[in-house]
Amino acid sequence: MSDLTPHQGNADDHGKAPAKLGYSPVADIPHKPRATDTDPKAARRAERQVASMFLLSMLFVVLFVVAYVGIDKTTVVYIPVMGEVGASNVALGFTMGMAILLIGTAAIQWAKKLMPDVEVVQQRHDMVSPKKATLEAEANYERGKEESGFARFRLIRRTLIGAMVLFPIPLVVMLRDLWTPTKFTEGESPADLLSTTLWTDGMRIIADGTYQGEDNEVDSGGEIDGEPVPNKDSIAHRPIRPEDLPVGGLIAAIPLDLPEVEHIEHNLNARGKAAIILVRMEPDEIRSQQGDGWDVEGILAYSKICTHVGCPIALYEQRTHHLLCPCHQSTFDLADSGNVVFGPAARRMPQLPIGVDEEGYLVALSDFQEPVGPSFWERG
Amino acid sequence: MTTTSPVEKAGGATATYVDERVGSNKFLSRNLGKVFPDHWSFMLGEIALYSFIVVLLTGVFLTLWFKPSMAEVVYDGSYVPLKGVMMSEAYDSALNISFDVRGGLLLRQMHHWSALIFIAAMAVHMFRVFFTGAFRKPREFNWLIGVGLTTFGLLAGFSGYSLPDDLLSGTGLQIARGIVQAVPVVGTWAAFLLFDGEFPGTEFISRLYGVHILLIPGLILALVTIHLMLVWTQKHTQFPGPGRTNDNVVGYPLLPVYMAKAGGFFFIVFGIIALVGGLVTINPIWIFGPYMPDQVSAGSQPDWYIGFLDGALRVMPNWETIIPGVGWTISWNIFIPALVVPGIIFTVLGLYPFIEAWVTGDKREHNLLDRPRNAPTRTAFGMMAITFYVLLWVGGANDIIAVAFDLSINSIIWFLRFALIIVPPIVFVVTRRTCLSLQRRDREKLLHGYESGRILRLPHGEFIEVHQPLSEKDLAVITAKHDYVPLPAPDKADADGVRNKKYRAQMLRHRLSEFFYGVNVPKPSAAEIEAGQHHAAHDAELEAPLHEYEDDDQIRTFHGGVLHHPGMPETNAEQLEQEHRS
Ligand code: HEM
Ligand code: FES
């Protein structure tokens, strides 16, 4: 044993540490010797336990490599409680976890059973520096001040401060181009961009058939004729006739031009503003709407983007005509101008005026008359 | 020195080599034997540290495969349901990590789990520090650093959650953008600058990436380093106990016990995270699908640490003001819950040590921890804050609660709006009272010893409950309490009749100080304690002969009394008498 060890390895000495290390023994701390202190057999047993944990750890590393090489990444196994899981992931996580965990348990067992368990004492010292050091620091500061002439050269001092204040400005100025308008947004202010969408007079309304996750039951595809809109492909981008939408139905829809615009602009920005839902109710159920005759035979078009902080909305309760946002539960009454009936949203849901073109398809009559989506400073 | 193996010799040579160049032995000589106190609650900070290391490690692995790009690609990996779907490269590569890189899903899940554990451990560690008063002088800086770490932890988590560009992560970003946009005056521009234009744009994920893998981890790493250096130089606080004072540290030396325990614990945390990452699914992005700005999944929930913000957004009434004429919009409904409330929470949190020190006028160094009951006002304040936080959190889960308990969301929200104002003060009062009754119990123990629950009948028929003297440990713990007095009320004018200019500030401080220290059950005097323990020892002596029968199955404690076998002496006094006679 090296002489750094401040206290005894056996039990009856009660932590009398050599004073030269700055410890004092804690004579009054009750201490019971452990089995491993008194019984060499117990100590041997503990030693074997620790060593076998290290051994097992090595074994698990081998198993990890075997699992990595041997288990196909697509294999799925059924494990009670966990259900169907990827075999590779479970095997790799388990073997790696055990390999690491066992090192930890071994070390702790070693510390608890075989290393001294007698507490020792060390003195603390106040954090404050000794008076002498403080005086020296002060003297050095004074000397520096004197030698630099910082106090004397007023002009230098002031210009230095000025320069220090100004020099970060280029770094800040350069942040301006974090937003560089593209050729599609050239010359438009943020407020302009947030206030306009793709919708124009005569723009056809088409069903939105983009991908929906497995989980989204009542999502954008919604229902047509009581049938859920299938995922992807199938009816994607079909123009809609009033007859397509039964009373009580809901369709998620987009402007006819959107797919093309997305293709050209390579982003989803237009979709984030233009997405709408169409709902149909009996015309006499409509108590009010945002403009005269903005419906078609009881079909109303509303923005799909919540006016709170912008989640897309899709939970529609047919009976009450309430539209509920899944994010913070703002509730809008679509039979009453899309007004907020509950929740943190302050703005009604913007309505899109719609009509029917010569071929009998639903079209917009203009853009939204107020900005869609979350509020912003210039919105008014 | 005893036998030295070749390995040790080589080690010694290396140590000398290094020492000659950096003087490391000076440090080692002072520190290899450094004493660390032991308590289970001191492991909370360790968990935070170790899970952070796992986050770093797994994160570096993820960067090898993850592509932070919003460019559109068609998925062609081995997850069949998404084959042929258009998605961003970010989502595509996250799917690739999950399904086509062996061990990739494990790394993703370990990264996510360790992030969750990291933030949770920091929070609980902070509670420990708060309720034990470990933030007091000289450790205020470390408290501030801790508050900074918690804040950066939240940002790190949120930025990571947003990277894979699945439907949930995109929805979170949409909400974040809505919040930025709601900042008065600069919000719109700030949002455009951050996102390079409108939402979602094409740049944000790659921008966020730099923030997530470099900026925030770098800041956290720097703060963690300072945090630990301060713990090292200031030495760890300790709970009161035998032999422990404000001027010493009682515990185990760094080498070998602390090193083995702390090092072992690192492997335990690491190993558990690997097990959990392998066995428990977290953030199954493949189920949510790629992000589309017009799609959302019902019941979407953020990670737990964002829940309080989400709840604040939900609970807030829909107030908005439009300034007439100019048409500017102030969205109180958004920026109060999303920015002002967290701003206040974190500011008060950061300033708390300084506020308490000012109110109490306490300038001493504190190395011995408070038991929470002995600082009733602080404890009550902390419980009040936690209650507020938990209520917001409940708000964040209101839809889940509504479904689970068949309640209406409206009534939950209305309940919470009132509860947020009413319940925390109630919790304050109840906690303070509870602390006081615990103090009273401690006082009783000092005055009369433990109530053993055993009733003894004395020869003259009197029943007494046997009190036992406190153990040395309990005595040390309980008597470590300090009785503080509130700051005195200031005088309006001094003896010469000069007006006291600081009167108002001093009066406020005096009042707050009375509020803070005004409730206290004073510790008995040393003489009283001595007498009390002596008395208890006497009780115990009276009862002692009974314990000779302890192993005898005829004697049982029953409802706190002692049942006697017929023929046996009824009381210990009788027994003494009998023995005397025989
Ligand atoms: C500082 C603390 C950190 C926290 C709290 C944190 C948290 C997260 C979270 C919650 C995710 C989402 C994971 C998912 O479910 O997919 C994530 C993703 C990611 N993180 Fe971190 N992270 C941290 C540091 C780092 C570091 C240091 C790196 C790399 C040097 C990193 C690299 C990544 C990468 C590449 C992803 C995306 C991979 C994917 O989602 O598949 N993170 N992070
Ligand atoms: S985004 Fe719709 S309620 Fe918040």
CSV table of N, CA and C in Angstrom, one decimal, chain A residues 1 23 28-29 68 73 82 89 92-94 97 100-101 104 108 115-117 119-124 126-127 176 178-180 190 193 208 210-211 214 216 219-220 266 268-269 271 273 275 304 308-310 312 326-329 342-347 374-378 380, chain B residues 2 33 35 79 100 102-103 106 109 174 181 185 188 192-193 196-202 207 234-236 242 244 246-252 257 260 264 267 271 274 278-279 289-290 293-297 310 313-314 318 320 327-329 333-334 365 367 398-399 409-410 472:
chain,number,residue,atom,x,y,z
A,1,MET,N,0.8,-1.2,0.0
A,1,MET,CA,0.0,0.0,0.0
A,1,MET,C,0.9,1.3,0.0
A,23,TYR,N,-6.0,15.3,7.1
A,23,TYR,CA,-7.2,14.7,7.6
A,23,TYR,C,-7.2,14.7,9.1
A,28,ASP,N,-16.0,10.3,16.4
A,28,ASP,CA,-17.3,10.2,16.9
A,28,ASP,C,-18.3,9.8,15.8
A,29,ILE,N,-17.9,9.4,14.6
A,29,ILE,CA,-18.8,8.9,13.6
A,29,ILE,C,-18.9,7.4,13.9
A,68,TYR,N,-24.4,-7.7,-33.9
A,68,TYR,CA,-24.2,-6.7,-35.0
A,68,TYR,C,-24.1,-7.4,-36.4
A,73,LYS,N,-30.9,-6.4,-40.2
A,73,LYS,CA,-31.5,-5.2,-39.7
A,73,LYS,C,-33.0,-5.1,-39.8
A,82,MET,N,-43.3,-5.5,-24.9
A,82,MET,CA,-42.8,-4.6,-25.9
A,82,MET,C,-43.5,-4.6,-27.2
A,89,ASN,N,-32.0,-3.8,-33.0
A,89,ASN,CA,-32.0,-2.7,-32.0
A,89,ASN,C,-32.0,-3.2,-30.6
A,92,LEU,N,-28.7,-5.1,-29.8
A,92,LEU,CA,-27.6,-4.2,-29.7
A,92,LEU,C,-27.7,-3.4,-28.4
A,93,GLY,N,-28.9,-2.9,-28.1
A,93,GLY,CA,-29.0,-2.1,-26.9
A,93,GLY,C,-28.8,-2.9,-25.7
A,94,PHE,N,-29.3,-4.1,-25.7
A,94,PHE,CA,-29.2,-4.9,-24.5
A,94,PHE,C,-27.8,-5.3,-24.2
A,97,GLY,N,-25.7,-2.2,-23.4
A,97,GLY,CA,-26.1,-1.7,-22.1
A,97,GLY,C,-25.5,-2.5,-21.0
A,100,ILE,N,-21.8,-2.2,-20.5
A,100,ILE,CA,-21.4,-0.9,-19.8
A,100,ILE,C,-21.8,-0.9,-18.3
A,101,LEU,N,-23.1,-1.3,-18.2
A,101,LEU,CA,-23.7,-1.3,-16.8
A,101,LEU,C,-22.8,-2.2,-15.9
A,104,GLY,N,-19.9,-0.6,-14.3
A,104,GLY,CA,-20.3,0.3,-13.3
A,104,GLY,C,-20.7,-0.4,-12.0
A,108,ILE,N,-18.7,-0.2,-8.3
A,108,ILE,CA,-19.3,0.3,-7.1
A,108,ILE,C,-19.3,-0.8,-6.0
A,115,MET,N,-13.1,-1.4,-0.5
A,115,MET,CA,-12.3,-0.2,-0.2
A,115,MET,C,-12.8,0.3,1.2
A,116,PRO,N,-11.9,1.1,1.8
A,116,PRO,CA,-12.2,1.5,3.2
A,116,PRO,C,-13.5,2.3,3.2
A,117,ASP,N,-14.4,2.0,4.2
A,117,ASP,CA,-15.6,2.7,4.3
A,117,ASP,C,-15.7,3.7,5.5
A,119,GLU,N,-15.2,7.3,7.0
A,119,GLU,CA,-15.2,8.7,6.5
A,119,GLU,C,-14.0,9.4,7.1
A,120,VAL,N,-13.4,10.3,6.4
A,120,VAL,CA,-12.3,11.1,6.9
A,120,VAL,C,-12.7,12.6,6.8
A,121,VAL,N,-11.9,13.4,7.4
A,121,VAL,CA,-12.2,14.8,7.5
A,121,VAL,C,-11.2,15.7,6.9
A,122,GLN,N,-11.6,16.7,6.2
A,122,GLN,CA,-10.6,17.7,5.7
A,122,GLN,C,-11.1,19.1,6.1
A,123,GLN,N,-10.2,20.0,6.4
A,123,GLN,CA,-10.6,21.3,6.8
A,123,GLN,C,-11.0,22.1,5.5
A,124,ARG,N,-11.9,23.0,5.7
A,124,ARG,CA,-12.2,24.0,4.6
A,124,ARG,C,-11.5,25.3,4.9
A,126,ASP,N,-12.0,29.6,4.0
A,126,ASP,CA,-12.8,30.6,3.4
A,126,ASP,C,-12.3,30.9,2.0
A,127,MET,N,-13.3,31.2,1.1
A,127,MET,CA,-12.9,31.5,-0.3
A,127,MET,C,-12.1,32.8,-0.4
A,176,ARG,N,-28.2,40.9,-41.6
A,176,ARG,CA,-29.3,41.4,-42.4
A,176,ARG,C,-29.7,40.3,-43.5
A,178,LEU,N,-29.6,37.3,-43.6
A,178,LEU,CA,-30.2,36.0,-43.2
A,178,LEU,C,-31.5,35.8,-44.0
A,179,TRP,N,-32.1,36.9,-44.4
A,179,TRP,CA,-33.2,36.7,-45.3
A,179,TRP,C,-32.9,37.4,-46.6
A,180,THR,N,-32.7,36.6,-47.6
A,180,THR,CA,-32.5,37.2,-49.0
A,180,THR,C,-33.7,36.8,-49.8
A,190,PRO,N,-42.1,41.6,-45.5
A,190,PRO,CA,-42.6,40.5,-44.7
A,190,PRO,C,-44.1,40.6,-44.5
A,193,LEU,N,-45.9,39.6,-47.7
A,193,LEU,CA,-45.8,38.2,-48.0
A,193,LEU,C,-46.8,37.4,-47.1
A,208,ASP,N,-56.6,17.9,-51.6
A,208,ASP,CA,-55.2,17.7,-51.3
A,208,ASP,C,-54.9,16.3,-50.9
A,210,THR,N,-51.9,14.7,-50.3
A,210,THR,CA,-50.5,14.4,-50.0
A,210,THR,C,-50.5,13.4,-48.9
A,211,TYR,N,-49.3,12.9,-48.6
A,211,TYR,CA,-49.1,11.8,-47.6
A,211,TYR,C,-49.7,12.2,-46.2
A,214,GLU,N,-49.8,7.4,-40.5
A,214,GLU,CA,-50.7,6.4,-40.1
A,214,GLU,C,-51.6,6.9,-39.0
A,216,ASN,N,-52.8,9.9,-38.3
A,216,ASN,CA,-53.7,11.1,-38.4
A,216,ASN,C,-55.0,10.6,-38.9
A,219,ASP,N,-57.3,13.5,-40.7
A,219,ASP,CA,-56.4,14.5,-41.2
A,219,ASP,C,-56.8,15.0,-42.6
A,220,SER,N,-55.9,15.8,-43.2
A,220,SER,CA,-56.2,16.7,-44.3
A,220,SER,C,-57.0,16.0,-45.3
A,266,HIS,N,-39.5,25.2,-55.1
A,266,HIS,CA,-38.7,24.3,-54.3
A,266,HIS,C,-38.9,24.5,-52.8
A,268,LEU,N,-42.2,24.8,-49.4
A,268,LEU,CA,-43.5,24.5,-49.0
A,268,LEU,C,-44.2,25.8,-48.5
A,269,ASN,N,-43.6,26.9,-48.8
A,269,ASN,CA,-44.1,28.2,-48.2
A,269,ASN,C,-45.6,28.5,-48.7
A,271,ARG,N,-47.9,26.5,-49.6
A,271,ARG,CA,-48.8,25.5,-49.0
A,271,ARG,C,-49.2,26.0,-47.6
A,273,LYS,N,-49.6,28.7,-46.5
A,273,LYS,CA,-50.6,29.8,-46.4
A,273,LYS,C,-51.9,29.5,-47.1
A,275,ALA,N,-53.4,26.5,-47.7
A,275,ALA,CA,-54.2,25.3,-47.4
A,275,ALA,C,-55.6,25.7,-46.8
A,304,LYS,N,-56.9,26.7,-43.3
A,304,LYS,CA,-56.6,25.6,-42.5
A,304,LYS,C,-55.6,25.9,-41.4
A,308,HIS,N,-53.8,31.2,-34.1
A,308,HIS,CA,-53.1,31.3,-32.8
A,308,HIS,C,-51.6,31.3,-33.2
A,309,VAL,N,-50.9,30.2,-33.2
A,309,VAL,CA,-49.5,30.2,-33.7
A,309,VAL,C,-49.3,29.3,-34.9
A,310,GLY,N,-50.4,29.0,-35.6
A,310,GLY,CA,-50.2,28.4,-36.9
A,310,GLY,C,-50.2,26.9,-37.1
A,312,PRO,N,-51.8,23.5,-38.4
A,312,PRO,CA,-52.9,23.2,-39.3
A,312,PRO,C,-54.0,22.6,-38.5
A,326,PRO,N,-55.7,21.1,-32.8
A,326,PRO,CA,-55.1,20.1,-31.9
A,326,PRO,C,-53.9,20.7,-31.0
A,327,CYS,N,-53.4,21.8,-31.4
A,327,CYS,CA,-52.2,22.3,-30.7
A,327,CYS,C,-52.6,22.9,-29.3
A,328,HIS,N,-53.5,23.9,-29.3
A,328,HIS,CA,-53.8,24.5,-28.0
A,328,HIS,C,-55.3,24.6,-27.9
A,329,GLN,N,-56.0,23.8,-28.7
A,329,GLN,CA,-57.5,23.7,-28.6
A,329,GLN,C,-58.3,25.0,-28.8
A,342,PHE,N,-63.6,29.5,-28.2
A,342,PHE,CA,-62.8,29.1,-27.0
A,342,PHE,C,-61.4,29.0,-27.4
A,343,GLY,N,-60.5,29.2,-26.3
A,343,GLY,CA,-59.1,28.9,-26.5
A,343,GLY,C,-58.3,30.2,-26.7
A,344,PRO,N,-57.0,30.0,-26.9
A,344,PRO,CA,-56.1,31.2,-26.9
A,344,PRO,C,-56.0,32.0,-28.2
A,345,ALA,N,-56.6,31.5,-29.2
A,345,ALA,CA,-56.6,32.3,-30.5
A,345,ALA,C,-57.4,33.5,-30.3
A,346,ALA,N,-56.9,34.6,-30.9
A,346,ALA,CA,-57.6,35.9,-30.7
A,346,ALA,C,-58.4,36.2,-32.0
A,347,ARG,N,-58.0,35.6,-33.1
A,347,ARG,CA,-58.6,35.9,-34.4
A,347,ARG,C,-59.5,34.9,-34.9
A,374,PRO,N,-50.8,32.8,-38.0
A,374,PRO,CA,-50.5,33.5,-36.8
A,374,PRO,C,-50.4,35.0,-37.0
A,375,SER,N,-50.7,35.7,-35.9
A,375,SER,CA,-50.7,37.2,-35.9
A,375,SER,C,-49.3,37.7,-36.1
A,376,PHE,N,-49.2,38.9,-36.5
A,376,PHE,CA,-47.9,39.6,-36.5
A,376,PHE,C,-48.1,41.1,-36.3
A,377,TRP,N,-47.0,41.7,-36.0
A,377,TRP,CA,-47.1,43.1,-35.6
A,377,TRP,C,-47.9,44.0,-36.6
A,378,GLU,N,-47.5,43.9,-37.8
A,378,GLU,CA,-48.1,44.8,-38.8
A,378,GLU,C,-49.5,44.4,-39.3
A,380,GLY,N,-52.6,44.4,-38.0
A,380,GLY,CA,-53.7,45.3,-37.8
A,380,GLY,C,-55.0,44.5,-37.4
B,2,THR,N,6.1,-0.2,-1.4
B,2,THR,CA,6.2,-1.7,-1.5
B,2,THR,C,6.5,-2.0,-3.0
B,33,GLY,N,-6.3,13.2,-2.6
B,33,GLY,CA,-6.9,12.8,-1.4
B,33,GLY,C,-8.1,13.6,-1.0
B,35,VAL,N,-11.5,15.2,-0.2
B,35,VAL,CA,-12.6,14.5,0.4
B,35,VAL,C,-13.9,15.0,-0.2
B,79,TYR,N,-38.0,1.1,-44.9
B,79,TYR,CA,-39.3,1.2,-44.2
B,79,TYR,C,-40.4,1.3,-45.2
B,100,ASP,N,-31.7,1.7,-41.6
B,100,ASP,CA,-30.7,1.1,-42.5
B,100,ASP,C,-29.3,1.2,-42.0
B,102,ARG,N,-27.1,-0.1,-39.0
B,102,ARG,CA,-27.1,-1.0,-37.8
B,102,ARG,C,-26.7,-0.3,-36.6
B,103,GLY,N,-27.6,-0.4,-35.6
B,103,GLY,CA,-27.3,0.4,-34.3
B,103,GLY,C,-27.7,1.8,-34.4
B,106,LEU,N,-30.6,2.6,-32.2
B,106,LEU,CA,-30.1,2.6,-30.8
B,106,LEU,C,-29.4,4.0,-30.5
B,109,GLN,N,-32.1,6.7,-30.3
B,109,GLN,CA,-32.9,6.6,-29.1
B,109,GLN,C,-32.1,6.9,-27.8
B,174,GLN,N,-43.3,25.3,-36.3
B,174,GLN,CA,-44.4,26.2,-36.7
B,174,GLN,C,-44.8,27.0,-35.5
B,181,GLN,N,-43.0,35.5,-34.2
B,181,GLN,CA,-43.8,36.5,-34.9
B,181,GLN,C,-44.7,37.4,-34.0
B,185,VAL,N,-43.2,44.7,-32.3
B,185,VAL,CA,-42.3,45.5,-33.1
B,185,VAL,C,-41.4,44.7,-34.1
B,188,THR,N,-42.0,40.2,-36.7
B,188,THR,CA,-42.1,39.7,-38.1
B,188,THR,C,-40.8,39.6,-38.8
B,192,PHE,N,-38.6,36.4,-40.2
B,192,PHE,CA,-38.1,36.3,-41.6
B,192,PHE,C,-36.6,36.0,-41.6
B,193,LEU,N,-35.9,36.7,-40.7
B,193,LEU,CA,-34.5,36.5,-40.7
B,193,LEU,C,-34.1,35.1,-40.3
B,196,ASP,N,-35.2,32.6,-43.1
B,196,ASP,CA,-34.9,33.0,-44.4
B,196,ASP,C,-36.2,33.2,-45.2
B,197,GLY,N,-37.1,34.0,-44.7
B,197,GLY,CA,-38.4,34.2,-45.3
B,197,GLY,C,-39.5,33.5,-44.7
B,198,GLU,N,-40.4,33.0,-45.5
B,198,GLU,CA,-41.6,32.5,-44.9
B,198,GLU,C,-41.4,31.1,-44.4
B,199,PHE,N,-42.5,30.6,-43.7
B,199,PHE,CA,-42.4,29.3,-43.1
B,199,PHE,C,-42.8,28.2,-44.1
B,200,PRO,N,-42.3,27.1,-44.2
B,200,PRO,CA,-41.1,26.7,-43.5
B,200,PRO,C,-39.8,27.0,-44.1
B,201,GLY,N,-39.8,27.5,-45.4
B,201,GLY,CA,-38.5,27.9,-46.1
B,201,GLY,C,-37.7,26.6,-46.3
B,202,THR,N,-36.4,26.9,-46.7
B,202,THR,CA,-35.6,25.7,-47.0
B,202,THR,C,-34.3,25.8,-46.2
B,207,ARG,N,-29.6,25.7,-40.5
B,207,ARG,CA,-29.2,26.7,-39.5
B,207,ARG,C,-29.3,26.2,-38.1
B,234,GLN,N,-14.5,25.1,-4.2
B,234,GLN,CA,-15.3,25.5,-3.1
B,234,GLN,C,-15.5,24.3,-2.2
B,235,LYS,N,-15.3,23.2,-2.6
B,235,LYS,CA,-15.6,21.9,-1.9
B,235,LYS,C,-17.1,21.7,-1.8
B,236,HIS,N,-17.5,20.5,-1.8
B,236,HIS,CA,-18.9,20.2,-1.8
B,236,HIS,C,-19.5,20.5,-0.4
B,242,PRO,N,-22.7,13.9,12.7
B,242,PRO,CA,-21.7,13.9,13.8
B,242,PRO,C,-20.3,14.3,13.1
B,244,ARG,N,-19.4,16.8,11.7
B,244,ARG,CA,-19.5,17.7,10.5
B,244,ARG,C,-19.8,19.2,10.9
B,246,ASN,N,-19.3,23.6,9.7
B,246,ASN,CA,-19.3,24.5,8.6
B,246,ASN,C,-17.9,24.6,8.0
B,247,ASP,N,-16.9,24.2,8.8
B,247,ASP,CA,-15.5,24.4,8.4
B,247,ASP,C,-14.8,23.1,8.0
B,248,ASN,N,-15.5,22.0,7.9
B,248,ASN,CA,-14.8,20.8,7.5
B,248,ASN,C,-15.6,20.1,6.4
B,249,VAL,N,-15.0,19.1,5.8
B,249,VAL,CA,-15.7,18.2,4.9
B,249,VAL,C,-15.5,16.8,5.4
B,250,VAL,N,-16.5,16.1,5.6
B,250,VAL,CA,-16.4,14.7,6.0
B,250,VAL,C,-16.9,13.8,4.9
B,251,GLY,N,-16.1,12.9,4.5
B,251,GLY,CA,-16.5,12.0,3.4
B,251,GLY,C,-15.4,11.1,3.0
B,252,TYR,N,-15.4,10.7,1.7
B,252,TYR,CA,-14.4,9.8,1.3
B,252,TYR,C,-13.4,10.5,0.4
B,257,VAL,N,-12.0,5.8,-3.1
B,257,VAL,CA,-13.4,5.5,-3.0
B,257,VAL,C,-14.3,6.3,-3.9
B,260,ALA,N,-13.9,5.5,-7.6
B,260,ALA,CA,-14.5,4.2,-7.9
B,260,ALA,C,-16.0,4.4,-8.0
B,264,GLY,N,-17.8,4.5,-11.4
B,264,GLY,CA,-18.7,3.4,-11.6
B,264,GLY,C,-20.1,3.9,-11.9
B,267,PHE,N,-20.7,4.7,-15.5
B,267,PHE,CA,-20.9,3.5,-16.3
B,267,PHE,C,-22.4,3.0,-16.1
B,271,GLY,N,-24.8,2.8,-19.0
B,271,GLY,CA,-25.4,1.5,-19.3
B,271,GLY,C,-26.9,1.5,-19.3
B,274,ALA,N,-28.2,3.0,-22.5
B,274,ALA,CA,-28.1,2.1,-23.6
B,274,ALA,C,-29.2,1.1,-23.5
B,278,GLY,N,-32.2,0.7,-26.2
B,278,GLY,CA,-32.5,-0.5,-26.9
B,278,GLY,C,-33.9,-1.0,-26.7
B,279,LEU,N,-34.4,-0.8,-25.5
B,279,LEU,CA,-35.7,-1.5,-25.2
B,279,LEU,C,-36.9,-0.6,-25.2
B,289,GLY,N,-44.6,10.6,-40.1
B,289,GLY,CA,-44.5,11.0,-41.5
B,289,GLY,C,-43.8,12.3,-41.6
B,290,PRO,N,-43.5,12.6,-42.9
B,290,PRO,CA,-42.7,13.8,-43.1
B,290,PRO,C,-43.5,15.1,-42.8
B,293,PRO,N,-46.6,21.6,-44.0
B,293,PRO,CA,-47.2,22.7,-43.2
B,293,PRO,C,-48.7,22.7,-43.1
B,294,ASP,N,-49.4,21.8,-43.9
B,294,ASP,CA,-50.8,21.8,-43.7
B,294,ASP,C,-51.3,20.5,-43.1
B,295,GLN,N,-50.4,19.8,-42.4
B,295,GLN,CA,-50.9,18.6,-41.8
B,295,GLN,C,-50.4,18.5,-40.3
B,296,VAL,N,-51.2,17.8,-39.6
B,296,VAL,CA,-50.9,17.8,-38.1
B,296,VAL,C,-51.5,16.5,-37.6
B,297,SER,N,-50.9,15.9,-36.6
B,297,SER,CA,-51.5,14.8,-36.0
B,297,SER,C,-52.1,15.1,-34.7
B,310,ASP,N,-46.1,24.9,-23.4
B,310,ASP,CA,-47.3,24.6,-24.2
B,310,ASP,C,-48.5,24.8,-23.3
B,313,LEU,N,-49.3,28.4,-23.1
B,313,LEU,CA,-50.0,28.9,-24.3
B,313,LEU,C,-51.5,28.5,-24.3
B,314,ARG,N,-51.7,27.3,-23.7
B,314,ARG,CA,-53.1,26.8,-23.8
B,314,ARG,C,-54.0,27.6,-22.8
B,318,ASN,N,-57.5,34.7,-24.6
B,318,ASN,CA,-57.2,35.2,-26.0
B,318,ASN,C,-57.1,36.7,-26.1
B,320,GLU,N,-55.8,40.3,-27.2
B,320,GLU,CA,-55.0,40.9,-28.2
B,320,GLU,C,-55.4,42.4,-28.3
B,327,GLY,N,-52.6,50.5,-36.6
B,327,GLY,CA,-52.9,49.1,-36.9
B,327,GLY,C,-51.9,48.1,-36.5
B,328,TRP,N,-51.2,48.4,-35.4
B,328,TRP,CA,-50.2,47.4,-34.9
B,328,TRP,C,-50.8,46.5,-33.9
B,329,THR,N,-50.4,45.3,-33.9
B,329,THR,CA,-51.0,44.2,-33.2
B,329,THR,C,-50.1,43.8,-32.0
B,333,ASN,N,-51.8,37.3,-26.0
B,333,ASN,CA,-52.2,35.8,-25.9
B,333,ASN,C,-51.0,34.9,-26.2
B,334,ILE,N,-50.0,35.4,-27.0
B,334,ILE,CA,-48.9,34.6,-27.3
B,334,ILE,C,-47.6,35.0,-26.6
B,365,GLU,N,-20.4,32.4,5.0
B,365,GLU,CA,-20.3,31.3,4.1
B,365,GLU,C,-21.1,30.1,4.7
B,367,ASN,N,-21.5,26.1,4.4
B,367,ASN,CA,-21.0,24.8,3.8
B,367,ASN,C,-21.8,23.7,4.3
B,398,ASN,N,-53.7,19.0,-21.3
B,398,ASN,CA,-55.1,19.0,-21.0
B,398,ASN,C,-55.9,18.1,-22.0
B,399,ASP,N,-55.5,18.0,-23.2
B,399,ASP,CA,-56.3,17.1,-24.1
B,399,ASP,C,-56.2,15.7,-23.7
B,409,ILE,N,-62.5,19.9,-22.1
B,409,ILE,CA,-61.2,20.7,-22.2
B,409,ILE,C,-61.5,22.1,-21.6
B,410,ASN,N,-62.7,22.7,-22.0
B,410,ASN,CA,-63.0,24.0,-21.5
B,410,ASN,C,-62.9,24.1,-20.0
B,472,GLU,N,-26.5,9.7,18.6
B,472,GLU,CA,-25.5,10.8,18.3
B,472,GLU,C,-25.7,11.5,17.0
